[in-house]
Amino acid sequence: MNPALLEWRVLADADAVALAAARLIIQAAAESIEQRGRFRLVLAGGRTPEAAYRLLAHQAIDWTRWECYFGDERCLPVDHAERNSQMVERALLSQIPLAPGEVHPIAAERGAEEAAAAYARIIAAAVPFDLVLLGVGEDGHTASLFPGRPLDPEAWVIPVHDAPKPPPERVSLGLRGLQSSRHLLVLATGAGKREALRGWRAGAALPIAQVCRDQRVTLLLDEAANPGTGTAVS
Ligand code: 6PG
């Protein structure tokens, strides 16, 4: 990782991380729309980004130029409460006037292999993305790329059959898919993420570190997740 490309911002708490994330997403959207007429955003699953999504949903934004994709999805029925698409729908998409054709969910209900092949075709027409949102697991995973599994640098979208974080069956953008973005925004809050961030900073080949290699990366973390020296921002 070129240190010049990684911005590490420590904020007071999870609410401050959510606010900073929403502001950064809005800024990225404005720049992308001004320069290219579109904003192609890859949404993260899990719990961390939900507060930022809820803040975004109440902004007076021109949503007509937004296209939303997903970094990963769990192989569950479409209406299952544990689907990442359900969380994003509740927190953001149900609140904003995005055209139906501008939201591109991963059809993980069709099974990991079939859904991964289908999604690779969808994102082939969308890359490079403007912003990819990522969470971090306590083991350093991101999206559904988990430690201890070789990561193919050329993989756009991969099926996952043995995820240690339930459910085991998932679909994830692969290294190349996640890296095909002008900017990566990583969100990490809570003491449970501290060791993963410590390992990332120390150079461990964690999935989050392998994804965030040669692009512009902004890591927003709260004090609870902070493993030590970092530039504190109010
Ligand atoms: C998922 C996410 C996963 C998540 C991390 C962090 O499907 O669970 O894609 O990668 O971002 O596990 O999860 P939290 O934000 O809930 O801590």
mmCIF file of C-alpha atoms and ligand atoms in Angstrom:
data_model
loop_
_atom_site.group_PDB
_atom_site.id
_atom_site.type_symbol
_atom_site.label_atom_id
_atom_site.label_comp_id
_atom_site.label_asym_id
_atom_site.label_seq_id
_atom_site.Cartn_x
_atom_site.Cartn_y
_atom_site.Cartn_z
ATOM 1 C CA MET A 1 0.000 0.000 0.000
ATOM 2 C CA ASN A 2 1.302 3.403 -0.911
ATOM 3 C CA PRO A 3 0.918 5.294 2.380
ATOM 4 C CA ALA A 4 0.104 8.427 0.430
ATOM 5 C CA LEU A 5 -3.081 6.776 -0.793
ATOM 6 C CA LEU A 6 -4.435 5.760 2.639
ATOM 7 C CA GLU A 7 -6.144 8.377 4.765
ATOM 8 C CA TRP A 8 -6.702 7.128 8.342
ATOM 9 C CA ARG A 9 -9.240 9.327 10.165
ATOM 10 C CA VAL A 10 -10.010 8.709 13.839
ATOM 11 C CA LEU A 11 -13.356 10.142 14.988
ATOM 12 C CA ALA A 12 -14.874 10.359 18.439
ATOM 13 C CA ASP A 13 -17.558 7.682 18.160
ATOM 14 C CA ALA A 14 -19.767 5.687 15.788
ATOM 15 C CA ASP A 15 -22.139 8.610 15.243
ATOM 16 C CA ALA A 16 -19.239 10.803 14.143
ATOM 17 C CA VAL A 17 -18.071 8.062 11.772
ATOM 18 C CA ALA A 18 -21.560 7.817 10.272
ATOM 19 C CA LEU A 19 -21.749 11.594 9.771
ATOM 20 C CA ALA A 20 -18.288 11.779 8.225
ATOM 21 C CA ALA A 21 -19.123 8.845 5.950
ATOM 22 C CA ALA A 22 -22.374 10.443 4.770
ATOM 23 C CA ARG A 23 -20.559 13.709 4.056
ATOM 24 C CA LEU A 24 -17.794 11.925 2.152
ATOM 25 C CA ILE A 25 -20.314 9.969 0.057
ATOM 26 C CA ILE A 26 -22.237 13.155 -0.784
ATOM 27 C CA GLN A 27 -18.991 14.885 -1.788
ATOM 28 C CA ALA A 28 -17.915 11.939 -3.927
ATOM 29 C CA ALA A 29 -21.313 11.913 -5.612
ATOM 30 C CA ALA A 30 -21.166 15.635 -6.404
ATOM 31 C CA GLU A 31 -17.667 15.299 -7.905
ATOM 32 C CA SER A 32 -18.562 12.192 -9.926
ATOM 33 C CA ILE A 33 -21.766 13.694 -11.289
ATOM 34 C CA GLU A 34 -19.994 16.944 -12.190
ATOM 35 C CA GLN A 35 -17.135 15.152 -13.930
ATOM 36 C CA ARG A 36 -18.918 12.126 -15.437
ATOM 37 C CA GLY A 37 -22.646 12.687 -15.124
ATOM 38 C CA ARG A 38 -23.110 9.558 -12.968
ATOM 39 C CA PHE A 39 -22.276 8.309 -9.464
ATOM 40 C CA ARG A 40 -21.625 4.582 -9.261
ATOM 41 C CA LEU A 41 -21.587 3.505 -5.622
ATOM 42 C CA VAL A 42 -20.973 0.032 -4.200
ATOM 43 C CA LEU A 43 -22.805 -0.422 -0.906
ATOM 44 C CA ALA A 44 -21.473 -2.378 2.073
ATOM 45 C CA GLY A 45 -23.460 -4.818 4.163
ATOM 46 C CA GLY A 46 -23.241 -5.622 7.848
ATOM 47 C CA ARG A 47 -24.291 -3.245 10.621
ATOM 48 C CA THR A 48 -21.651 -0.484 10.550
ATOM 49 C CA PRO A 49 -22.784 1.436 7.453
ATOM 50 C CA GLU A 50 -26.474 1.479 8.420
ATOM 51 C CA ALA A 51 -26.262 4.732 10.401
ATOM 52 C CA ALA A 52 -24.551 6.468 7.478
ATOM 53 C CA TYR A 53 -27.235 5.180 5.099
ATOM 54 C CA ARG A 54 -29.960 6.586 7.363
ATOM 55 C CA LEU A 55 -28.260 9.995 7.385
ATOM 56 C CA LEU A 56 -27.920 9.920 3.594
ATOM 57 C CA ALA A 57 -31.608 9.119 3.166
ATOM 58 C CA HIS A 58 -32.624 12.494 4.613
ATOM 59 C CA GLN A 59 -30.377 14.644 2.416
ATOM 60 C CA ALA A 60 -31.751 16.826 -0.367
ATOM 61 C CA ILE A 61 -29.753 15.182 -3.144
ATOM 62 C CA ASP A 62 -30.265 14.784 -6.864
ATOM 63 C CA TRP A 63 -30.561 10.997 -6.747
ATOM 64 C CA THR A 64 -31.325 10.720 -10.453
ATOM 65 C CA ARG A 65 -27.677 10.222 -11.342
ATOM 66 C CA TRP A 66 -26.948 7.576 -8.707
ATOM 67 C CA GLU A 67 -26.407 3.884 -9.471
ATOM 68 C CA CYS A 68 -26.163 1.505 -6.508
ATOM 69 C CA TYR A 69 -24.390 -1.850 -6.511
ATOM 70 C CA PHE A 70 -23.538 -4.289 -3.702
ATOM 71 C CA GLY A 71 -20.151 -5.444 -2.467
ATOM 72 C CA ASP A 72 -21.519 -8.769 -1.316
ATOM 73 C CA GLU A 73 -24.705 -10.607 -0.501
ATOM 74 C CA ARG A 74 -25.740 -13.552 1.578
ATOM 75 C CA CYS A 75 -27.379 -16.499 -0.176
ATOM 76 C CA LEU A 76 -30.739 -16.101 1.534
ATOM 77 C CA PRO A 77 -34.256 -15.528 0.196
ATOM 78 C CA VAL A 78 -34.775 -12.044 -1.194
ATOM 79 C CA ASP A 79 -37.012 -10.998 1.719
ATOM 80 C CA HIS A 80 -34.855 -12.567 4.454
ATOM 81 C CA ALA A 81 -34.146 -10.075 7.254
ATOM 82 C CA GLU A 82 -30.430 -10.983 7.225
ATOM 83 C CA ARG A 83 -29.913 -10.045 3.582
ATOM 84 C CA ASN A 84 -27.634 -7.064 3.056
ATOM 85 C CA SER A 85 -30.119 -5.846 0.459
ATOM 86 C CA GLN A 86 -32.833 -5.804 3.143
ATOM 87 C CA MET A 87 -30.728 -3.643 5.464
ATOM 88 C CA VAL A 88 -29.885 -1.216 2.650
ATOM 89 C CA GLU A 89 -33.524 -1.144 1.541
ATOM 90 C CA ARG A 90 -34.722 -0.316 5.071
ATOM 91 C CA ALA A 91 -32.046 2.280 5.816
ATOM 92 C CA LEU A 92 -31.698 3.997 2.463
ATOM 93 C CA LEU A 93 -33.286 2.735 -0.741
ATOM 94 C CA SER A 94 -36.871 2.739 0.529
ATOM 95 C CA GLN A 95 -36.413 6.423 1.465
ATOM 96 C CA ILE A 96 -35.021 7.820 -1.788
ATOM 97 C CA PRO A 97 -36.404 8.146 -5.357
ATOM 98 C CA LEU A 98 -33.840 5.990 -7.155
ATOM 99 C CA ALA A 99 -35.143 4.606 -10.419
ATOM 100 C CA PRO A 100 -35.614 0.824 -10.069
ATOM 101 C CA GLY A 101 -33.111 0.210 -12.839
ATOM 102 C CA GLU A 102 -30.439 2.083 -10.897
ATOM 103 C CA VAL A 103 -30.294 -0.411 -8.023
ATOM 104 C CA HIS A 104 -28.386 -3.595 -8.861
ATOM 105 C CA PRO A 105 -28.826 -6.233 -6.153
ATOM 106 C CA ILE A 106 -26.902 -9.495 -6.239
ATOM 107 C CA ALA A 107 -29.384 -12.304 -6.980
ATOM 108 C CA ALA A 108 -27.821 -14.480 -4.256
ATOM 109 C CA GLU A 109 -31.134 -16.290 -3.735
ATOM 110 C CA ARG A 110 -30.279 -18.126 -6.966
ATOM 111 C CA GLY A 111 -27.252 -19.726 -5.358
ATOM 112 C CA ALA A 112 -23.649 -18.581 -5.108
ATOM 113 C CA GLU A 113 -22.322 -19.946 -8.407
ATOM 114 C CA GLU A 114 -25.149 -18.741 -10.663
ATOM 115 C CA ALA A 115 -25.467 -15.388 -8.894
ATOM 116 C CA ALA A 116 -21.715 -14.692 -9.059
ATOM 117 C CA ALA A 117 -21.608 -15.354 -12.806
ATOM 118 C CA ALA A 118 -24.641 -13.138 -13.378
ATOM 119 C CA TYR A 119 -23.267 -10.283 -11.253
ATOM 120 C CA ALA A 120 -19.925 -10.345 -13.040
ATOM 121 C CA ARG A 121 -21.805 -9.534 -16.236
ATOM 122 C CA ILE A 122 -23.682 -6.700 -14.534
ATOM 123 C CA ILE A 123 -20.608 -4.969 -13.097
ATOM 124 C CA ALA A 124 -18.639 -5.394 -16.329
ATOM 125 C CA ALA A 125 -20.819 -2.578 -17.689
ATOM 126 C CA ALA A 126 -20.366 -0.407 -14.597
ATOM 127 C CA VAL A 127 -16.679 -0.362 -13.680
ATOM 128 C CA PRO A 128 -14.797 1.643 -12.693
ATOM 129 C CA PHE A 129 -16.972 2.490 -9.734
ATOM 130 C CA ASP A 130 -16.700 5.927 -8.185
ATOM 131 C CA LEU A 131 -16.844 4.801 -4.570
ATOM 132 C CA VAL A 132 -16.803 1.390 -2.895
ATOM 133 C CA LEU A 133 -17.955 1.201 0.725
ATOM 134 C CA LEU A 134 -16.446 -1.518 2.888
ATOM 135 C CA GLY A 135 -16.816 -2.746 6.421
ATOM 136 C CA VAL A 136 -14.166 -4.730 8.284
ATOM 137 C CA GLY A 137 -14.710 -7.916 10.231
ATOM 138 C CA GLU A 138 -12.947 -8.663 13.509
ATOM 139 C CA ASP A 139 -10.783 -11.134 11.586
ATOM 140 C CA GLY A 140 -9.898 -8.592 8.924
ATOM 141 C CA HIS A 141 -12.390 -9.803 6.339
ATOM 142 C CA THR A 142 -14.185 -7.383 4.081
ATOM 143 C CA ALA A 143 -17.236 -7.924 1.899
ATOM 144 C CA SER A 144 -17.233 -11.731 1.869
ATOM 145 C CA LEU A 145 -13.483 -12.123 1.427
ATOM 146 C CA PHE A 146 -12.292 -14.009 4.484
ATOM 147 C CA PRO A 147 -8.780 -14.764 5.812
ATOM 148 C CA GLY A 148 -7.149 -18.103 5.036
ATOM 149 C CA ARG A 149 -8.603 -18.287 1.561
ATOM 150 C CA PRO A 150 -6.402 -17.430 -1.437
ATOM 151 C CA LEU A 151 -7.669 -14.285 -3.149
ATOM 152 C CA ASP A 152 -7.453 -14.271 -6.938
ATOM 153 C CA PRO A 153 -6.257 -10.799 -7.995
ATOM 154 C CA GLU A 154 -8.172 -11.139 -11.259
ATOM 155 C CA ALA A 155 -11.513 -12.148 -9.747
ATOM 156 C CA TRP A 156 -14.379 -9.746 -10.447
ATOM 157 C CA VAL A 157 -17.108 -11.605 -8.519
ATOM 158 C CA ILE A 158 -16.720 -14.848 -6.566
ATOM 159 C CA PRO A 159 -19.031 -17.469 -5.064
ATOM 160 C CA VAL A 160 -18.305 -18.207 -1.396
ATOM 161 C CA HIS A 161 -19.310 -21.549 0.143
ATOM 162 C CA ASP A 162 -17.531 -21.608 3.471
ATOM 163 C CA ALA A 163 -17.858 -18.171 5.025
ATOM 164 C CA PRO A 164 -17.050 -18.343 8.755
ATOM 165 C CA LYS A 165 -19.530 -15.510 9.289
ATOM 166 C CA PRO A 166 -23.016 -16.990 8.719
ATOM 167 C CA PRO A 167 -24.410 -17.721 6.299
ATOM 168 C CA PRO A 168 -21.639 -19.774 4.716
ATOM 169 C CA GLU A 169 -23.025 -19.330 1.199
ATOM 170 C CA ARG A 170 -22.400 -15.855 -0.187
ATOM 171 C CA VAL A 171 -21.517 -13.886 -3.279
ATOM 172 C CA SER A 172 -18.806 -11.229 -3.129
ATOM 173 C CA LEU A 173 -17.051 -8.829 -5.379
ATOM 174 C CA GLY A 174 -13.554 -10.227 -5.680
ATOM 175 C CA LEU A 175 -10.258 -8.356 -5.435
ATOM 176 C CA ARG A 176 -10.470 -6.948 -8.925
ATOM 177 C CA GLY A 177 -14.112 -5.992 -8.554
ATOM 178 C CA LEU A 178 -13.567 -4.155 -5.271
ATOM 179 C CA GLN A 179 -10.382 -2.507 -6.515
ATOM 180 C CA SER A 180 -12.050 -1.204 -9.683
ATOM 181 C CA SER A 181 -12.979 2.038 -8.012
ATOM 182 C CA ARG A 182 -11.645 5.567 -7.872
ATOM 183 C CA HIS A 183 -12.005 5.624 -4.127
ATOM 184 C CA LEU A 184 -12.550 3.093 -1.331
ATOM 185 C CA LEU A 185 -14.260 4.123 1.913
ATOM 186 C CA VAL A 186 -13.742 1.752 4.845
ATOM 187 C CA LEU A 187 -15.809 2.077 8.022
ATOM 188 C CA ALA A 188 -14.783 0.496 11.319
ATOM 189 C CA THR A 189 -16.265 1.147 14.742
ATOM 190 C CA GLY A 190 -16.059 -0.561 18.104
ATOM 191 C CA ALA A 191 -13.287 -2.225 20.096
ATOM 192 C CA GLY A 192 -13.891 -5.501 18.279
ATOM 193 C CA LYS A 193 -12.240 -4.086 15.167
ATOM 194 C CA ARG A 194 -9.095 -2.833 16.905
ATOM 195 C CA GLU A 195 -6.955 -5.946 16.351
ATOM 196 C CA ALA A 196 -7.909 -6.214 12.687
ATOM 197 C CA LEU A 197 -6.908 -2.573 12.153
ATOM 198 C CA ARG A 198 -3.712 -3.116 14.112
ATOM 199 C CA GLY A 199 -2.887 -6.055 11.850
ATOM 200 C CA TRP A 200 -3.731 -4.093 8.707
ATOM 201 C CA ARG A 201 -1.494 -1.224 9.792
ATOM 202 C CA ALA A 202 1.298 -3.667 10.659
ATOM 203 C CA GLY A 203 1.230 -5.081 7.144
ATOM 204 C CA ALA A 204 -0.614 -8.353 7.720
ATOM 205 C CA ALA A 205 -2.023 -9.784 4.483
ATOM 206 C CA LEU A 206 -5.605 -9.525 5.711
ATOM 207 C CA PRO A 207 -8.339 -9.386 3.065
ATOM 208 C CA ILE A 208 -9.009 -5.719 3.892
ATOM 209 C CA ALA A 209 -5.323 -4.990 3.301
ATOM 210 C CA GLN A 210 -5.229 -6.947 0.051
ATOM 211 C CA VAL A 211 -8.255 -5.054 -1.243
ATOM 212 C CA CYS A 212 -7.002 -1.613 -0.164
ATOM 213 C CA ARG A 213 -3.683 -1.679 -1.968
ATOM 214 C CA ASP A 214 -3.231 0.795 -4.785
ATOM 215 C CA GLN A 215 -6.326 2.957 -4.764
ATOM 216 C CA ARG A 216 -7.271 6.044 -2.853
ATOM 217 C CA VAL A 217 -8.530 4.709 0.510
ATOM 218 C CA THR A 218 -10.235 6.566 3.330
ATOM 219 C CA LEU A 219 -10.564 4.652 6.585
ATOM 220 C CA LEU A 220 -13.022 6.181 9.057
ATOM 221 C CA LEU A 221 -12.768 4.667 12.520
ATOM 222 C CA ASP A 222 -13.857 5.648 15.988
ATOM 223 C CA GLU A 223 -11.685 5.843 19.093
ATOM 224 C CA ALA A 224 -12.956 2.471 20.262
ATOM 225 C CA ALA A 225 -11.551 0.825 17.134
ATOM 226 C CA ASN A 226 -8.343 2.844 17.206
ATOM 227 C CA PRO A 227 -5.324 0.604 17.831
ATOM 228 C CA GLY A 228 -3.040 3.519 18.567
ATOM 229 C CA THR A 229 -1.391 6.375 16.730
ATOM 230 C CA GLY A 230 -3.747 7.955 14.275
ATOM 231 C CA THR A 231 -4.620 11.461 13.246
ATOM 232 C CA ALA A 232 -7.509 12.422 15.440
ATOM 233 C CA VAL A 233 -10.122 14.577 13.781
ATOM 234 C CA SER A 234 -12.785 16.316 15.857
HETATM 235 C C1 6PG B 1 -21.549 -8.940 5.680
HETATM 236 C C2 6PG B 1 -20.630 -7.820 5.283
HETATM 237 C C3 6PG B 1 -19.350 -7.943 6.040
HETATM 238 C C4 6PG B 1 -19.323 -6.814 7.029
HETATM 239 C C5 6PG B 1 -18.283 -7.051 8.089
HETATM 240 C C6 6PG B 1 -18.435 -6.030 9.219
HETATM 241 O O1 6PG B 1 -22.194 -9.530 4.815
HETATM 242 O O2 6PG B 1 -21.611 -9.197 6.877
HETATM 243 O O3 6PG B 1 -20.431 -7.737 3.959
HETATM 244 O O4 6PG B 1 -18.189 -7.870 5.274
HETATM 245 O O5 6PG B 1 -19.042 -5.589 6.357
HETATM 246 O O6 6PG B 1 -18.472 -8.353 8.608
HETATM 247 O O7 6PG B 1 -19.727 -6.213 9.754
HETATM 248 P P1 6PG B 1 -20.313 -5.176 10.817
HETATM 249 O O8 6PG B 1 -20.372 -3.840 10.119
HETATM 250 O O9 6PG B 1 -21.679 -5.705 11.165
HETATM 251 O O10 6PG B 1 -19.354 -5.158 11.984
#
